[in-house]
Backbone as ProteinMPNN parsed JSONL, in Angstrom:
{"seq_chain_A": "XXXXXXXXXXXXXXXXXXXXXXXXXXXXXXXXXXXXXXXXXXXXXXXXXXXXXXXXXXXXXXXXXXXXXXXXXXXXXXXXXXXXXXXXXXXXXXXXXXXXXXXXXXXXXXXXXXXXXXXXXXXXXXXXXXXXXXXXXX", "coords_chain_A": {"N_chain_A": [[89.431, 288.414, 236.222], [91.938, 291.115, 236.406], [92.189, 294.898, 236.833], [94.302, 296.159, 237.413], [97.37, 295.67, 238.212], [100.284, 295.213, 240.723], [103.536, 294.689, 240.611], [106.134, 293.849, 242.235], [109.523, 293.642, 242.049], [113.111, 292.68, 241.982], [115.44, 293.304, 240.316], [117.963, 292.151, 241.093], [117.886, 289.421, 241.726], [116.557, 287.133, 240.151], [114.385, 285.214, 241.048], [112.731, 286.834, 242.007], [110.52, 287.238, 239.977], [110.663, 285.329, 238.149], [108.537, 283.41, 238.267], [106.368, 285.356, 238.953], [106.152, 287.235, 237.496], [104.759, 285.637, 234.595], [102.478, 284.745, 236.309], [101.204, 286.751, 236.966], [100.608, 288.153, 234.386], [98.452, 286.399, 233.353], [96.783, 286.54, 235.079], [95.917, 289.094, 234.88], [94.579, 288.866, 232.155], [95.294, 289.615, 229.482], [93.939, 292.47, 229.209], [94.179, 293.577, 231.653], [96.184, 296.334, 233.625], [99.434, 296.028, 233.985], [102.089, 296.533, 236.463], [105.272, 297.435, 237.179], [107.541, 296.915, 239.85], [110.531, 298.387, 241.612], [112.665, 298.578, 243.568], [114.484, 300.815, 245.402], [116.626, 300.359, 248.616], [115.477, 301.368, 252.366], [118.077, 302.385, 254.087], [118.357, 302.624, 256.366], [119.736, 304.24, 258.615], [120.942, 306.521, 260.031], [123.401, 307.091, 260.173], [125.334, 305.571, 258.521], [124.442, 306.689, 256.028], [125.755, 308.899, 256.141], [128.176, 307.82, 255.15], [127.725, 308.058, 252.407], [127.555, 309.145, 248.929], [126.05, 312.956, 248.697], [124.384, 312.565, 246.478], [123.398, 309.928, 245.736], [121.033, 308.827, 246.3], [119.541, 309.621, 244.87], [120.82, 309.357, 242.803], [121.086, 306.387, 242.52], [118.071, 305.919, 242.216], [117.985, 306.609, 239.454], [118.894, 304.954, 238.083], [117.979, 302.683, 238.811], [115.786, 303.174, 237.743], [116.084, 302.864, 235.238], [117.155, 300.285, 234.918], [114.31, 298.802, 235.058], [112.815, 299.932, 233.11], [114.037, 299.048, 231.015], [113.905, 296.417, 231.565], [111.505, 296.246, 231.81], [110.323, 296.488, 228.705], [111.641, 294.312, 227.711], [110.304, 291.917, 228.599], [107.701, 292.167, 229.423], [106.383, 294.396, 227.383], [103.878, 296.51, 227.492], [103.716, 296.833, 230.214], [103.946, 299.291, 232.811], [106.752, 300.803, 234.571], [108.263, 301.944, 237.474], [109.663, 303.329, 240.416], [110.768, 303.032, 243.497], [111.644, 304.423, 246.96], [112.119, 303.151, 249.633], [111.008, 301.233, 252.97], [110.589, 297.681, 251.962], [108.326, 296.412, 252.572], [106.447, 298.044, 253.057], [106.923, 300.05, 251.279], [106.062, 298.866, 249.351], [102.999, 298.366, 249.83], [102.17, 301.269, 250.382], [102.85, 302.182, 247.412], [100.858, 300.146, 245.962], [98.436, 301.017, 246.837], [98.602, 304.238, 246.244], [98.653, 303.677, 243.277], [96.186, 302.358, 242.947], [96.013, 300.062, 242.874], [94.244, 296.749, 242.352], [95.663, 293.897, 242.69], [98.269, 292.375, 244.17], [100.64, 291.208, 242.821], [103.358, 288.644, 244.179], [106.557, 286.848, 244.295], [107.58, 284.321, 246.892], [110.402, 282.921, 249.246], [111.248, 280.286, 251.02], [111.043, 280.167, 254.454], [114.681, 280.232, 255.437], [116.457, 281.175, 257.013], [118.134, 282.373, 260.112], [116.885, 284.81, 260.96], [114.675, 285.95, 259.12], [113.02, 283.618, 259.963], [111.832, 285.339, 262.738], [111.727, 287.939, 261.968], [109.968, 287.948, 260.293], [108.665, 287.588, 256.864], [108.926, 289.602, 253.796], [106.725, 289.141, 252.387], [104.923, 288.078, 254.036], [104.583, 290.33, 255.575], [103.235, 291.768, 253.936], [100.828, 290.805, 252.962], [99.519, 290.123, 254.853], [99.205, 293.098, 255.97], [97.836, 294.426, 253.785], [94.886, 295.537, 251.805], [94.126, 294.755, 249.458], [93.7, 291.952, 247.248], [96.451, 289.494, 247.532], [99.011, 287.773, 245.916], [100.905, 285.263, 246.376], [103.478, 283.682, 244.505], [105.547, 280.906, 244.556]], "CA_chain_A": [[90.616, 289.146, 235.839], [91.754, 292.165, 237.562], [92.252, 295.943, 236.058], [94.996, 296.929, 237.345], [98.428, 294.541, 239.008], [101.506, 295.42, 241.103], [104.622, 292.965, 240.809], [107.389, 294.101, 243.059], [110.767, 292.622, 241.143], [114.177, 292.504, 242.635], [116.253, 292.744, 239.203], [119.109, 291.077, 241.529], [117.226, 288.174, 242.565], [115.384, 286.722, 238.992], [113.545, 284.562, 241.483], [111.958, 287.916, 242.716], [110.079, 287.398, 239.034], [110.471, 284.584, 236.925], [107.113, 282.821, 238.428], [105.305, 285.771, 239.367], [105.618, 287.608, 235.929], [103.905, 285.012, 234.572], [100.693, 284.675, 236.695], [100.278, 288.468, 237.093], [100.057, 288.419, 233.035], [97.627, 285.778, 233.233], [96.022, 287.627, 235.782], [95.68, 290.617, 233.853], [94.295, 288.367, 231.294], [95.628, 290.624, 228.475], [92.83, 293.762, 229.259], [94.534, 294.33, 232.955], [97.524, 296.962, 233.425], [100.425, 295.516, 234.238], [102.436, 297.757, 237.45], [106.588, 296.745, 237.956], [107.656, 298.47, 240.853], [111.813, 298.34, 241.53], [112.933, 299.334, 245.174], [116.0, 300.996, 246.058], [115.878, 299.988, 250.235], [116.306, 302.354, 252.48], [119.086, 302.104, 254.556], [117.652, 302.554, 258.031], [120.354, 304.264, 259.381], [121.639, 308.228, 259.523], [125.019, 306.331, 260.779], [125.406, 304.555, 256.982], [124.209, 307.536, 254.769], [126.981, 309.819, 256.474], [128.831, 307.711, 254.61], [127.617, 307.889, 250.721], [127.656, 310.649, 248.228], [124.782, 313.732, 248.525], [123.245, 312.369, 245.415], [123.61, 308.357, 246.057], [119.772, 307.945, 246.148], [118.897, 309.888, 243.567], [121.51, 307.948, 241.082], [120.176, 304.841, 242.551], [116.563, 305.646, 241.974], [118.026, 306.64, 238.307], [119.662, 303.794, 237.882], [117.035, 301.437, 239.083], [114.535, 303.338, 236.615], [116.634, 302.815, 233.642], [117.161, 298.836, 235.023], [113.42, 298.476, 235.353], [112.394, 300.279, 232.452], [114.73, 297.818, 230.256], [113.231, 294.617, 231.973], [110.091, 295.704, 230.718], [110.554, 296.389, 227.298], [112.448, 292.955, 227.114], [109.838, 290.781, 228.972], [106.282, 292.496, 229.369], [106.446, 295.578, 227.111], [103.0, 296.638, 228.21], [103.776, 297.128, 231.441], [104.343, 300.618, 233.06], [107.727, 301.155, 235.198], [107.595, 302.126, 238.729], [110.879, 302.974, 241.242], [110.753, 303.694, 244.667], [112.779, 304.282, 247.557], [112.049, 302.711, 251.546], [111.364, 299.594, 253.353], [109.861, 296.824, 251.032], [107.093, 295.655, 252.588], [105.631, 299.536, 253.435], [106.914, 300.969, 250.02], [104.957, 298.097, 248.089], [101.899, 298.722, 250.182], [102.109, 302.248, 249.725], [102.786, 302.218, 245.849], [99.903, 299.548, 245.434], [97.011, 302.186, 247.57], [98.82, 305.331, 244.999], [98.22, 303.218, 241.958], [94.99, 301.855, 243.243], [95.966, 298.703, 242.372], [93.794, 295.759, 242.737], [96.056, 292.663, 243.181], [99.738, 292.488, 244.241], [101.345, 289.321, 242.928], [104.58, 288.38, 244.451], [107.074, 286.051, 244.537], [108.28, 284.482, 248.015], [110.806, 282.202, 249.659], [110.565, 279.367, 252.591], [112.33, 280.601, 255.575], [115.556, 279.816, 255.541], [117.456, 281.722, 257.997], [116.829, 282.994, 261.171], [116.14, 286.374, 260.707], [113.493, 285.72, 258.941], [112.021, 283.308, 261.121], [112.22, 286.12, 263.79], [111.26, 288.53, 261.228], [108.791, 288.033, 258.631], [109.286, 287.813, 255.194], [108.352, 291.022, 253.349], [105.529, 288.99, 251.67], [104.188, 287.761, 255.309], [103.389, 291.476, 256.059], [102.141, 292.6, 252.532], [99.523, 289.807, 252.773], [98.762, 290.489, 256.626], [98.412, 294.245, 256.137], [97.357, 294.8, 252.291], [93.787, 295.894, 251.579], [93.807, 294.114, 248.048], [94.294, 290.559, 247.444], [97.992, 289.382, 247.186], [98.804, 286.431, 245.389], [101.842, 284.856, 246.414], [103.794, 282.519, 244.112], [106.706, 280.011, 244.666]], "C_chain_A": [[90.714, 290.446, 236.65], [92.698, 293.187, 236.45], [94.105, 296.165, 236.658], [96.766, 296.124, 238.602], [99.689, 295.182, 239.276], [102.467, 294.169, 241.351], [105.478, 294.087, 241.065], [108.307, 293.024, 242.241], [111.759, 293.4, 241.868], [114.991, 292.251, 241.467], [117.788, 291.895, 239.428], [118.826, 289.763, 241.741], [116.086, 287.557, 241.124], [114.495, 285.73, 239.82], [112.168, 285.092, 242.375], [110.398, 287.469, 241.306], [109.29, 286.058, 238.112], [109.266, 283.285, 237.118], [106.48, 284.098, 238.519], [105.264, 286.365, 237.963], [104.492, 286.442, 235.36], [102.536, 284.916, 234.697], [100.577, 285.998, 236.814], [100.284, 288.389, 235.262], [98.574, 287.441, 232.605], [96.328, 286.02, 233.907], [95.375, 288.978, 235.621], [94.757, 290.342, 232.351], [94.203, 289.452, 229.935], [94.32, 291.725, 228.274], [93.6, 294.289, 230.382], [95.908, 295.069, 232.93], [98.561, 295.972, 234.198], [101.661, 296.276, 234.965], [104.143, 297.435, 237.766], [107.129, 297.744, 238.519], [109.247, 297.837, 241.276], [111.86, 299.535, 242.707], [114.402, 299.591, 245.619], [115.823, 301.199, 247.873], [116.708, 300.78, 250.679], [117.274, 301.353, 253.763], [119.176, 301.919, 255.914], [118.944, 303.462, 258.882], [121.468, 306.041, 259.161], [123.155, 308.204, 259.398], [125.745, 306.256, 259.205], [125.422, 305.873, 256.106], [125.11, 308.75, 254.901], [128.188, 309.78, 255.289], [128.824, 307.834, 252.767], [127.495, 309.217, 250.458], [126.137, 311.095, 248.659], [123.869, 312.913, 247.618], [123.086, 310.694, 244.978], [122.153, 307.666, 246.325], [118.733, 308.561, 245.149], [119.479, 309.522, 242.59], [120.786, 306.436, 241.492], [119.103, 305.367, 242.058], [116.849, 305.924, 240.242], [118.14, 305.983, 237.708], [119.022, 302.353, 237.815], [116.065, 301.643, 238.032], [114.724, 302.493, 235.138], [116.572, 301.141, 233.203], [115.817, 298.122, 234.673], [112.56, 298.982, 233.956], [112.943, 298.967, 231.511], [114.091, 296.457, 230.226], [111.85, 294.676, 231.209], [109.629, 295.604, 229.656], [111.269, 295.171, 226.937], [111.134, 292.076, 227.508], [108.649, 291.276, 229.126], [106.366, 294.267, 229.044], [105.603, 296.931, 227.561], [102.671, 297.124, 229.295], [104.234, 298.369, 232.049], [105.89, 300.124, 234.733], [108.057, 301.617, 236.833], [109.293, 301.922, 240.0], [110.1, 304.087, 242.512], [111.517, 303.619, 246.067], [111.72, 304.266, 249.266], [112.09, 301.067, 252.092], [110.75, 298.836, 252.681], [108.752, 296.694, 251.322], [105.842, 297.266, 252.568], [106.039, 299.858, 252.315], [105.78, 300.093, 249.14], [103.44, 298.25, 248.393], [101.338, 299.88, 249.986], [101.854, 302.741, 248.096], [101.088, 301.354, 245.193], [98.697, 300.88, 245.858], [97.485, 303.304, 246.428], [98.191, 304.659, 243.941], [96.802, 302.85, 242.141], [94.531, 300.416, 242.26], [94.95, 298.141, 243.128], [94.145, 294.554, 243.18], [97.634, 293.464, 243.406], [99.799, 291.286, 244.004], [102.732, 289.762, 243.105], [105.389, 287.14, 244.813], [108.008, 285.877, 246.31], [109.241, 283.414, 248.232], [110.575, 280.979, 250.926], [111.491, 280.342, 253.061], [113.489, 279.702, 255.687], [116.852, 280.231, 255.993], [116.734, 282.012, 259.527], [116.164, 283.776, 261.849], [114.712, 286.684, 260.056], [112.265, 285.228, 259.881], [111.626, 284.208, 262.243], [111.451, 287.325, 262.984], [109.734, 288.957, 260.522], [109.405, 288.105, 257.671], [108.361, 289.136, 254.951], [106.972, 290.115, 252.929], [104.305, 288.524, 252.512], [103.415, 288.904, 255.751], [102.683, 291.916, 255.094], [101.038, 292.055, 253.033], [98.969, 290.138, 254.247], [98.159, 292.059, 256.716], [97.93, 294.959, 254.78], [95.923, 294.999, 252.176], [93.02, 295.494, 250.244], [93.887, 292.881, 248.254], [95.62, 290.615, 246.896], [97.987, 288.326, 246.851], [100.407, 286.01, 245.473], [102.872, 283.428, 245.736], [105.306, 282.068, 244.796], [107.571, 279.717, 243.42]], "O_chain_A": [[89.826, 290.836, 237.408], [93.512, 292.801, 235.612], [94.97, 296.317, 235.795], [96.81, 296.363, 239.809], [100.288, 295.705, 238.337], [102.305, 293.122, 241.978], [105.585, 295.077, 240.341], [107.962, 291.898, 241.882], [111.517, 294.515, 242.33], [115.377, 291.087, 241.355], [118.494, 291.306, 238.61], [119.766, 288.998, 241.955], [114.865, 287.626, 241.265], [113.619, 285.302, 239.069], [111.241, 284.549, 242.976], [109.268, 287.423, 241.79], [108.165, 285.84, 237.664], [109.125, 282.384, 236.292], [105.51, 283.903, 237.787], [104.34, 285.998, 237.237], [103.35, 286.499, 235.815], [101.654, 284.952, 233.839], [99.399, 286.34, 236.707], [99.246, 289.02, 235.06], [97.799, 287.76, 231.703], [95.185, 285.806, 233.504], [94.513, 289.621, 236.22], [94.345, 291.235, 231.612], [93.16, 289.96, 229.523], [93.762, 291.763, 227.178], [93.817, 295.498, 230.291], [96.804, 294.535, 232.276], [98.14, 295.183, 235.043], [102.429, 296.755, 234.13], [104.246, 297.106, 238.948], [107.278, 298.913, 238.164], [109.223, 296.607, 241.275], [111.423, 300.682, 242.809], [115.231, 298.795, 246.059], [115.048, 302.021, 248.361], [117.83, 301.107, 250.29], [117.185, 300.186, 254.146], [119.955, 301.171, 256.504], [118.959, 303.143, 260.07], [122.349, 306.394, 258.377], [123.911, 308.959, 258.786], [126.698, 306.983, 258.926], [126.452, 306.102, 255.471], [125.25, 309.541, 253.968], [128.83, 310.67, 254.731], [129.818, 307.7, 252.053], [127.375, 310.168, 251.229], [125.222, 310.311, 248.911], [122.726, 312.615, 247.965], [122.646, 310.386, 243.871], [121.966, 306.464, 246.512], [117.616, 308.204, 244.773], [118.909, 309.321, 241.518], [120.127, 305.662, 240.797], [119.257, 305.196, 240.849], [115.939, 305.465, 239.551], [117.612, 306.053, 236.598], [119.303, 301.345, 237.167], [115.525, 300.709, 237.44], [114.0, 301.863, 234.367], [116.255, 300.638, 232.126], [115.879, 297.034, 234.1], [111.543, 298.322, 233.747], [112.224, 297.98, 231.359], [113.838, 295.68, 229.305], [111.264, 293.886, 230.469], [108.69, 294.855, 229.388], [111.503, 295.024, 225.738], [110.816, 291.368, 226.553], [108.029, 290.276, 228.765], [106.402, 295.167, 229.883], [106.099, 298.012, 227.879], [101.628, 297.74, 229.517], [105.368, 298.541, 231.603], [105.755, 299.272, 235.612], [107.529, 300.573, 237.217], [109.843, 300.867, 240.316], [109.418, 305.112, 242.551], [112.07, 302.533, 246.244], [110.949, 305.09, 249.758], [112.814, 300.114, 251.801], [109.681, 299.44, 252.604], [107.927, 296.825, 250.418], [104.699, 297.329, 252.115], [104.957, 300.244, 251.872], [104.877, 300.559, 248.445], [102.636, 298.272, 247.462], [100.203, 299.923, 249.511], [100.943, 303.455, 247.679], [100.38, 301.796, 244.288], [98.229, 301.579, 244.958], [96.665, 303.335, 245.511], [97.075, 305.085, 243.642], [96.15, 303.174, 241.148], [93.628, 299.974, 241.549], [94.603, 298.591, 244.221], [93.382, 293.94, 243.926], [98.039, 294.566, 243.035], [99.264, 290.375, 244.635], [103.283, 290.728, 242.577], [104.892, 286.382, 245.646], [108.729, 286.72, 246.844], [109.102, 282.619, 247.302], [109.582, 281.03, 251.652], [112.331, 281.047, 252.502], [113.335, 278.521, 255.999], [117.966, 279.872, 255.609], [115.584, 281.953, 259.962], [115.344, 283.734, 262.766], [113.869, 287.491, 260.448], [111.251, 285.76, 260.333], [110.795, 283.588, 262.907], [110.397, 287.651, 263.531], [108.914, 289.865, 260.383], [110.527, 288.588, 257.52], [107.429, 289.571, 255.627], [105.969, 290.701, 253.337], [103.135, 288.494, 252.132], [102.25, 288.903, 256.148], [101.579, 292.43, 255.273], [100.219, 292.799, 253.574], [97.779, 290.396, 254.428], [97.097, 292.362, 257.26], [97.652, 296.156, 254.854], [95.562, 294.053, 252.877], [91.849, 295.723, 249.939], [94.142, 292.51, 249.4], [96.002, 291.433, 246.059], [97.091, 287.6, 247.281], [101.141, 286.463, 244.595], [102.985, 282.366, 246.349], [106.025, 282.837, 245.435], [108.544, 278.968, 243.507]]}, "name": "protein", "num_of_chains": 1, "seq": "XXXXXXXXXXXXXXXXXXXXXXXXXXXXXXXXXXXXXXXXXXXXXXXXXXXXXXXXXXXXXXXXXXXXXXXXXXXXXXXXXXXXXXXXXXXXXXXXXXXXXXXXXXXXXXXXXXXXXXXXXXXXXXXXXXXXXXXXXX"}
C-alpha cells in the first residue's frame, strides 16, 4: 500500500477519473492519503492572455477549487483538494515532489490523433520523468 497518492482529474473529461479513482483508493488501501489535484492549463502564450481579464486565472484557480473540492466530498470524501495552474505533465510532477507523494495514478488514452503521436501524451512524460512510481490505468 502506499502513504500518500496523487490523481490528477480533468472534471471535464470523467474518463480523466472514473478508473483511476478507483485503483488509487485501493491503492491507498484505506490507511493511504488520498491527493486530487485539478489543473487550470496554462495558456502558453503572452499573445492569448492580452486577451482575458487581469483576474481570469485567479477566478479560474477559484473556480476549479470549488469544482474539485465538490468532487471530493461527493466521491472520495477523504481525500484532500489540490488546484494548480501550468503545463500538465510539469505541474503534476511538480505537485507530486511538493506533496511528497509516493505514487501518481493516472488515467490515459491510446493515441488517437496526430499530435499526440508527435507529442506525447501527458502520461508518457509523467512516467518517463517521475521519480515515484506511476500507475497508469485505461
Amino acid at each position: 500500500m502506499f502513504d500518500k497518492i496523487l490523481l490528477p482529474i480533468d472534471l471535464n473529461h470523467s474518463e480523466s477519473w472514473e478508473t483511476a479513482l478507483p485503483m488509487a483508493k485501493r491503492c491507498a488501501g484505506g490507511k493511504g492519503e488520498i491527493h486530487l489535484l485539478g489543473i487550470v492549463h496554462d495558456l502558453g502564450a503572452a499573445m492569448v492572455s492580452s486577451f482575458l481579464p487581469d483576474d481570469f486565472e485567479k477566478t479560474a484557480m477559484k473556480n476549479l477549487k470549488a469544482q474539485v473540492v465538490e468532487f471530493a466530498s461527493s466521491n472520495v470524501p477523504e481525500a484532500t483538494a489540490h488546484v494548480a495552474h501550468g503545463h500538465v505533465a510539469e505541474t503534476i510532477l511538480r505537485i507530486a515532489d511538493d506533496l511528497g507523494a509516493d505514487l501518481i495514478v493516472m488515467s490515459s488514452h491510446p493515441p488517437n490523433d496526430f499530435k499526440t503521436m508527435l507529442i506525447g501524451s501527458n502520461a508518457d512524460k509523467i512516467v518517463r520523468h517521475a521519480t515515484i512510481p506511476v500507475l497508469v490505468v485505461r
